[in-house]
Amino acid sequence: MPQWMRRQLQRAFFGKDLRQIRLLNSCWFLYWEKHGGRLE
């Protein structure tokens, strides 16, 4: 996971910003799948 995304997720968790957490989670899965990630 890129460092910038990790920092944003930490800020969202510490601030309990559920909307931001969901958005970043979706972005992470798209990024992960695009770069060869597998859910198997």
Short mmCIF file of C-alpha atoms in Angstrom, two decimals:
data_model
loop_
_atom_site.label_atom_id
_atom_site.label_comp_id
_atom_site.label_asym_id
_atom_site.label_seq_id
_atom_site.Cartn_x
_atom_site.Cartn_y
_atom_site.Cartn_z
CA MET A 1 0.00 0.00 0.00
CA PRO A 2 1.39 3.41 -0.90
CA GLN A 3 2.53 5.54 2.05
CA TRP A 4 0.17 8.42 1.17
CA MET A 5 -2.83 6.06 1.24
CA ARG A 6 -1.72 4.56 4.55
CA ARG A 7 -1.50 8.04 6.12
CA GLN A 8 -4.95 9.02 4.84
CA LEU A 9 -6.46 5.78 6.18
CA GLN A 10 -4.87 6.39 9.58
CA ARG A 11 -6.28 9.92 9.69
CA ALA A 12 -9.73 8.65 8.73
CA PHE A 13 -9.64 5.93 11.41
CA PHE A 14 -8.41 8.29 14.12
CA GLY A 15 -11.09 10.82 13.16
CA LYS A 16 -13.75 8.08 12.86
CA ASP A 17 -14.69 9.39 9.40
CA LEU A 18 -16.67 6.44 8.05
CA ARG A 19 -17.30 8.05 4.66
CA GLN A 20 -13.57 8.59 4.11
CA ILE A 21 -12.73 5.07 5.33
CA ARG A 22 -15.19 3.53 2.85
CA LEU A 23 -13.89 5.67 0.00
CA LEU A 24 -10.23 4.84 0.71
CA ASN A 25 -11.08 1.15 1.12
CA SER A 26 -12.74 1.11 -2.31
CA CYS A 27 -9.78 2.94 -3.83
CA TRP A 28 -7.37 0.47 -2.27
CA PHE A 29 -9.19 -2.56 -3.69
CA LEU A 30 -9.28 -1.01 -7.17
CA TYR A 31 -5.56 -0.19 -6.95
CA TRP A 32 -4.77 -3.66 -5.61
CA GLU A 33 -6.72 -5.47 -8.34
CA LYS A 34 -5.19 -3.30 -11.06
CA HIS A 35 -1.70 -4.19 -9.85
CA GLY A 36 -2.22 -7.97 -9.86
CA GLY A 37 -3.89 -8.63 -6.51
CA ARG A 38 -6.02 -11.74 -6.09
CA LEU A 39 -8.76 -12.56 -3.62
CA GLU A 40 -8.24 -16.32 -3.87
#
